[in-house]
PDB file of C-alpha atoms in Angstrom:
ATOM      1  CA  UNK A  20      16.679  58.952  29.129  1.00 50.00           C
ATOM      2  CA  UNK A  21      13.784  61.319  29.248  1.00 51.00           C
ATOM      3  CA  UNK A  22      14.597  63.860  26.578  1.00 65.00           C
ATOM      4  CA  UNK A  23      12.688  67.095  26.158  1.00 84.00           C
ATOM      5  CA  UNK A  24      10.972  68.520  23.101  1.00 89.00           C
ATOM      6  CA  UNK A  25      13.921  70.787  22.273  1.00 92.00           C
ATOM      7  CA  UNK A  26      16.141  67.721  22.014  1.00 93.00           C
ATOM      8  CA  UNK A  27      13.566  66.034  19.788  1.00 92.00           C
ATOM      9  CA  UNK A  28      13.497  69.117  17.546  1.00 94.00           C
ATOM     10  CA  UNK A  29      17.308  69.254  17.413  1.00 95.00           C
ATOM     11  CA  UNK A  30      17.314  65.593  16.361  1.00 95.00           C
ATOM     12  CA  UNK A  31      14.871  66.256  13.539  1.00 94.00           C
ATOM     13  CA  UNK A  32      16.944  69.249  12.364  1.00 95.00           C
ATOM     14  CA  UNK A  33      20.190  67.256  12.601  1.00 95.00           C
ATOM     15  CA  UNK A  34      18.615  64.410  10.634  1.00 95.00           C
ATOM     16  CA  UNK A  35      17.729  66.940   7.940  1.00 94.00           C
ATOM     17  CA  UNK A  36      21.403  67.939   7.688  1.00 93.00           C
ATOM     18  CA  UNK A  37      21.734  70.877  10.110  1.00 95.00           C
ATOM     19  CA  UNK A  38      25.300  70.543  11.474  1.00 95.00           C
ATOM     20  CA  UNK A  39      24.798  73.190  14.163  1.00 96.00           C
ATOM     21  CA  UNK A  40      21.783  71.254  15.465  1.00 96.00           C
ATOM     22  CA  UNK A  41      23.857  68.067  15.497  1.00 96.00           C
ATOM     23  CA  UNK A  42      26.535  69.711  17.648  1.00 96.00           C
ATOM     24  CA  UNK A  43      23.923  70.997  20.094  1.00 96.00           C
ATOM     25  CA  UNK A  44      22.190  67.626  20.122  1.00 96.00           C
ATOM     26  CA  UNK A  45      25.375  65.726  20.954  1.00 97.00           C
ATOM     27  CA  UNK A  46      26.177  68.152  23.787  1.00 96.00           C
ATOM     28  CA  UNK A  47      22.654  67.787  25.223  1.00 96.00           C
ATOM     29  CA  UNK A  48      22.507  63.992  25.121  1.00 96.00           C
ATOM     30  CA  UNK A  49      26.056  63.240  26.306  1.00 96.00           C
ATOM     31  CA  UNK A  50      25.286  63.116  30.077  1.00 95.00           C
ATOM     32  CA  UNK A  51      22.228  60.905  29.553  1.00 92.00           C
ATOM     33  CA  UNK A  52      24.129  58.570  27.233  1.00 95.00           C
ATOM     34  CA  UNK A  53      26.927  58.237  29.802  1.00 95.00           C
ATOM     35  CA  UNK A  54      24.445  57.456  32.603  1.00 90.00           C
ATOM     36  CA  UNK A  55      22.731  54.825  30.461  1.00 88.00           C
ATOM     37  CA  UNK A  56      26.054  53.182  29.504  1.00 90.00           C
ATOM     38  CA  UNK A  57      27.130  53.185  33.158  1.00 87.00           C
ATOM     39  CA  UNK A  58      23.971  51.256  34.078  1.00 83.00           C
ATOM     40  CA  UNK A  59      24.875  48.564  31.547  1.00 82.00           C
ATOM     41  CA  UNK A  60      28.665  48.304  31.936  1.00 83.00           C
ATOM     42  CA  UNK A  61      30.255  47.754  35.359  1.00 78.00           C
ATOM     43  CA  UNK A  62      33.448  49.798  34.890  1.00 84.00           C
ATOM     44  CA  UNK A  63      33.436  53.576  34.443  1.00 90.00           C
ATOM     45  CA  UNK A  64      36.110  53.513  31.713  1.00 91.00           C
ATOM     46  CA  UNK A  65      34.138  50.936  29.745  1.00 90.00           C
ATOM     47  CA  UNK A  66      30.988  53.042  30.076  1.00 91.00           C
ATOM     48  CA  UNK A  67      32.930  56.085  28.848  1.00 94.00           C
ATOM     49  CA  UNK A  68      34.138  54.115  25.814  1.00 93.00           C
ATOM     50  CA  UNK A  69      30.597  52.979  25.035  1.00 93.00           C
ATOM     51  CA  UNK A  70      29.315  56.519  25.530  1.00 95.00           C
ATOM     52  CA  UNK A  71      31.833  57.910  23.033  1.00 95.00           C
ATOM     53  CA  UNK A  72      30.962  55.122  20.590  1.00 95.00           C
ATOM     54  CA  UNK A  73      27.282  55.994  20.989  1.00 95.00           C
ATOM     55  CA  UNK A  74      27.836  59.695  20.310  1.00 96.00           C
ATOM     56  CA  UNK A  75      29.916  58.823  17.257  1.00 96.00           C
ATOM     57  CA  UNK A  76      27.201  56.437  16.036  1.00 95.00           C
ATOM     58  CA  UNK A  77      24.557  59.150  16.511  1.00 96.00           C
ATOM     59  CA  UNK A  78      26.665  61.663  14.571  1.00 96.00           C
ATOM     60  CA  UNK A  79      27.314  59.201  11.743  1.00 95.00           C
ATOM     61  CA  UNK A  80      23.780  57.815  11.539  1.00 94.00           C
ATOM     62  CA  UNK A  81      21.526  60.758  12.404  1.00 95.00           C
ATOM     63  CA  UNK A  82      20.515  60.931   8.758  1.00 92.00           C
ATOM     64  CA  UNK A  83      18.884  57.520   9.181  1.00 89.00           C
ATOM     65  CA  UNK A  84      16.661  58.804  11.976  1.00 88.00           C
ATOM     66  CA  UNK A  85      13.331  59.031  10.200  1.00 82.00           C
ATOM     67  CA  UNK A  86      11.283  60.595  12.971  1.00 78.00           C
ATOM     68  CA  UNK A  87       8.644  57.852  12.937  1.00 76.00           C
ATOM     69  CA  UNK A  88       9.370  57.226  16.607  1.00 76.00           C
ATOM     70  CA  UNK A  89      10.734  59.622  19.195  1.00 82.00           C
ATOM     71  CA  UNK A  90      14.453  60.363  19.034  1.00 90.00           C
ATOM     72  CA  UNK A  91      14.772  59.199  22.647  1.00 85.00           C
ATOM     73  CA  UNK A  92      13.631  55.717  21.584  1.00 81.00           C
ATOM     74  CA  UNK A  93      16.113  55.640  18.716  1.00 86.00           C
ATOM     75  CA  UNK A  94      18.861  56.872  21.049  1.00 90.00           C
ATOM     76  CA  UNK A  95      18.090  54.161  23.623  1.00 85.00           C
ATOM     77  CA  UNK A  96      18.504  51.494  20.966  1.00 83.00           C
ATOM     78  CA  UNK A  97      21.767  52.965  19.668  1.00 89.00           C
ATOM     79  CA  UNK A  98      23.098  53.316  23.233  1.00 91.00           C
ATOM     80  CA  UNK A  99      22.186  49.755  24.230  1.00 86.00           C
ATOM     81  CA  UNK A 100      23.715  48.374  21.038  1.00 85.00           C
ATOM     82  CA  UNK A 101      26.944  50.349  21.502  1.00 90.00           C
ATOM     83  CA  UNK A 102      27.240  49.267  25.148  1.00 88.00           C
ATOM     84  CA  UNK A 103      26.763  45.626  24.166  1.00 84.00           C
ATOM     85  CA  UNK A 104      29.287  46.003  21.325  1.00 87.00           C
ATOM     86  CA  UNK A 105      31.811  47.532  23.734  1.00 88.00           C
ATOM     87  CA  UNK A 106      31.257  44.640  26.123  1.00 84.00           C
ATOM     88  CA  UNK A 107      31.804  42.074  23.345  1.00 81.00           C
ATOM     89  CA  UNK A 108      34.966  43.888  22.260  1.00 84.00           C
ATOM     90  CA  UNK A 109      36.348  43.984  25.799  1.00 79.00           C
ATOM     91  CA  UNK A 110      35.508  40.334  26.292  1.00 77.00           C
ATOM     92  CA  UNK A 111      37.253  39.408  23.024  1.00 78.00           C
ATOM     93  CA  UNK A 112      40.337  41.453  23.945  1.00 75.00           C
ATOM     94  CA  UNK A 113      40.523  39.800  27.357  1.00 72.00           C
ATOM     95  CA  UNK A 114      40.304  36.348  25.762  1.00 71.00           C
ATOM     96  CA  UNK A 115      43.146  37.219  23.363  1.00 72.00           C
ATOM     97  CA  UNK A 116      45.536  38.137  26.152  1.00 65.00           C
ATOM     98  CA  UNK A 117      47.985  35.454  27.187  1.00 48.00           C
ATOM     99  CA  UNK A 118      48.947  34.890  30.777  1.00 45.00           C
ATOM    100  CA  UNK A 119      52.251  36.713  30.138  1.00 45.00           C
ATOM    101  CA  UNK A 120      50.411  39.804  28.908  1.00 53.00           C
ATOM    102  CA  UNK A 121      48.425  40.349  32.061  1.00 51.00           C
ATOM    103  CA  UNK A 122      50.151  43.361  33.592  1.00 52.00           C
ATOM    104  CA  UNK A 123      47.500  45.042  35.749  1.00 49.00           C
ATOM    105  CA  UNK A 124      44.275  43.146  35.335  1.00 51.00           C
ATOM    106  CA  UNK A 125      41.046  44.375  36.798  1.00 50.00           C
ATOM    107  CA  UNK A 126      39.671  42.100  39.496  1.00 46.00           C
ATOM    108  CA  UNK A 127      37.026  39.593  38.454  1.00 49.00           C
ATOM    109  CA  UNK A 128      33.838  41.559  39.110  1.00 44.00           C
ATOM    110  CA  UNK A 129      31.898  38.346  39.487  1.00 44.00           C
ATOM    111  CA  UNK A 130      33.754  37.876  42.771  1.00 44.00           C
ATOM    112  CA  UNK A 131      33.890  41.530  43.779  1.00 42.00           C
ATOM    113  CA  UNK A 132      30.389  42.815  43.087  1.00 42.00           C
ATOM    114  CA  UNK A 133      27.161  40.894  42.847  1.00 43.00           C
ATOM    115  CA  UNK A 134      25.559  43.706  40.850  1.00 45.00           C
ATOM    116  CA  UNK A 135      28.433  44.042  38.379  1.00 49.00           C
ATOM    117  CA  UNK A 136      28.699  40.270  38.022  1.00 51.00           C
ATOM    118  CA  UNK A 137      24.979  40.037  37.347  1.00 61.00           C
ATOM    119  CA  UNK A 138      25.273  42.690  34.657  1.00 65.00           C
ATOM    120  CA  UNK A 139      28.081  40.757  32.984  1.00 68.00           C
ATOM    121  CA  UNK A 140      26.064  37.554  33.157  1.00 75.00           C
ATOM    122  CA  UNK A 141      23.096  39.340  31.612  1.00 76.00           C
ATOM    123  CA  UNK A 142      25.287  40.802  28.855  1.00 77.00           C
ATOM    124  CA  UNK A 143      26.600  37.293  28.127  1.00 79.00           C
ATOM    125  CA  UNK A 144      23.026  35.992  27.968  1.00 82.00           C
ATOM    126  CA  UNK A 145      21.954  38.843  25.670  1.00 80.00           C
ATOM    127  CA  UNK A 146      24.962  38.161  23.444  1.00 79.00           C
ATOM    128  CA  UNK A 147      23.947  34.498  23.176  1.00 84.00           C
ATOM    129  CA  UNK A 148      20.349  35.477  22.407  1.00 84.00           C
ATOM    130  CA  UNK A 149      21.443  37.959  19.736  1.00 81.00           C
ATOM    131  CA  UNK A 150      23.662  35.349  18.078  1.00 79.00           C
ATOM    132  CA  UNK A 151      20.972  32.671  18.169  1.00 87.00           C
ATOM    133  CA  UNK A 152      17.711  34.609  17.742  1.00 90.00           C
ATOM    134  CA  UNK A 153      18.272  38.270  16.753  1.00 83.00           C
ATOM    135  CA  UNK A 154      14.543  39.007  16.326  1.00 88.00           C
ATOM    136  CA  UNK A 155      13.917  38.014  19.934  1.00 91.00           C
ATOM    137  CA  UNK A 156      16.912  40.027  21.141  1.00 86.00           C
ATOM    138  CA  UNK A 157      15.680  43.155  19.397  1.00 84.00           C
ATOM    139  CA  UNK A 158      12.238  42.859  20.997  1.00 90.00           C
ATOM    140  CA  UNK A 159      13.733  42.253  24.436  1.00 88.00           C
ATOM    141  CA  UNK A 160      16.072  45.254  24.185  1.00 81.00           C
ATOM    142  CA  UNK A 161      13.178  47.517  23.219  1.00 82.00           C
ATOM    143  CA  UNK A 162      10.986  46.280  26.079  1.00 86.00           C
ATOM    144  CA  UNK A 163      13.368  45.659  28.965  1.00 82.00           C
ATOM    145  CA  UNK A 164      16.277  48.008  28.274  1.00 76.00           C
ATOM    146  CA  UNK A 165      14.649  50.842  26.340  1.00 73.00           C
ATOM    147  CA  UNK A 166      11.475  50.293  28.416  1.00 76.00           C
ATOM    148  CA  UNK A 167       8.981  50.816  25.637  1.00 83.00           C
ATOM    149  CA  UNK A 168       5.503  49.471  26.222  1.00 89.00           C
ATOM    150  CA  UNK A 169       4.409  46.463  24.201  1.00 94.00           C
ATOM    151  CA  UNK A 170       2.500  48.462  21.599  1.00 92.00           C
ATOM    152  CA  UNK A 171       5.537  50.699  21.007  1.00 87.00           C
ATOM    153  CA  UNK A 172       7.739  47.613  20.575  1.00 89.00           C
ATOM    154  CA  UNK A 173       5.293  46.241  18.020  1.00 91.00           C
ATOM    155  CA  UNK A 174       5.228  49.587  16.194  1.00 86.00           C
ATOM    156  CA  UNK A 175       9.040  49.894  16.159  1.00 81.00           C
ATOM    157  CA  UNK A 176       9.453  46.362  14.801  1.00 84.00           C
ATOM    158  CA  UNK A 177       6.519  46.603  12.391  1.00 87.00           C
ATOM    159  CA  UNK A 178       4.867  43.471  13.791  1.00 93.00           C
ATOM    160  CA  UNK A 179       1.481  42.717  15.392  1.00 96.00           C
ATOM    161  CA  UNK A 180       1.144  43.312  19.140  1.00 95.00           C
ATOM    162  CA  UNK A 181       0.677  39.597  19.852  1.00 96.00           C
ATOM    163  CA  UNK A 182       3.882  38.764  17.973  1.00 96.00           C
ATOM    164  CA  UNK A 183       5.785  41.387  19.964  1.00 95.00           C
ATOM    165  CA  UNK A 184       4.511  39.952  23.251  1.00 96.00           C
ATOM    166  CA  UNK A 185       5.400  36.443  22.128  1.00 96.00           C
ATOM    167  CA  UNK A 186       8.938  37.426  21.103  1.00 95.00           C
ATOM    168  CA  UNK A 187       9.531  39.187  24.411  1.00 94.00           C
ATOM    169  CA  UNK A 188       8.247  36.182  26.350  1.00 95.00           C
ATOM    170  CA  UNK A 189      10.416  33.775  24.323  1.00 95.00           C
ATOM    171  CA  UNK A 190      13.443  36.048  24.739  1.00 93.00           C
ATOM    172  CA  UNK A 191      12.982  36.199  28.514  1.00 91.00           C
ATOM    173  CA  UNK A 192      12.692  32.408  28.684  1.00 93.00           C
ATOM    174  CA  UNK A 193      15.848  32.062  26.592  1.00 92.00           C
ATOM    175  CA  UNK A 194      17.789  34.483  28.796  1.00 88.00           C
ATOM    176  CA  UNK A 195      16.536  32.710  31.953  1.00 87.00           C
ATOM    177  CA  UNK A 196      17.742  29.428  30.511  1.00 89.00           C
ATOM    178  CA  UNK A 197      21.184  30.874  29.810  1.00 86.00           C
ATOM    179  CA  UNK A 198      21.398  32.482  33.254  1.00 82.00           C
ATOM    180  CA  UNK A 199      20.348  29.281  34.993  1.00 78.00           C
ATOM    181  CA  UNK A 200      18.643  28.592  38.308  1.00 56.00           C
ATOM    182  CA  UNK A 201      20.483  31.303  40.274  1.00 54.00           C
ATOM    183  CA  UNK A 202      18.514  34.054  38.543  1.00 50.00           C
ATOM    184  CA  UNK A 203      14.974  32.714  38.816  1.00 49.00           C
TER     185      UNK A 203
END
């Protein structure tokens, strides 16, 4: 999500309470948010749901954007978190369905698409990491999903560079352990 300076300025204005700027900002970021959600979630409808959740979260929380980092970084984090939340919600809903309530189920993507199945496995691993070690999950999201460099991760988390590198390394090891031998 490479956002331009105009978008950054709109974000700062929206954070200061400018409702017109917020409307423009949401319209500008919507396509990028959708693309990012579609890279995380295997089904288009699920990505659309996560995209709408992201835009709603941006609108509700723009006042919390402090401008210390670029808006694009903040948006990446919000988008990744909303996509993971949507995935958890869909997974929970699927688990709650009984066999009698399975009218038109989607096919199991783990059998249909290697890429989609891998994404679901990775989302499961990230969910486990977040539940067990949230500090590691946050560092990993910033580095591997948001694609910040190590110094930016350290700055965002307010920790020393060495600590950021260590957390990312530990998080990757954890995720590899959850994913198992097939992913090494």
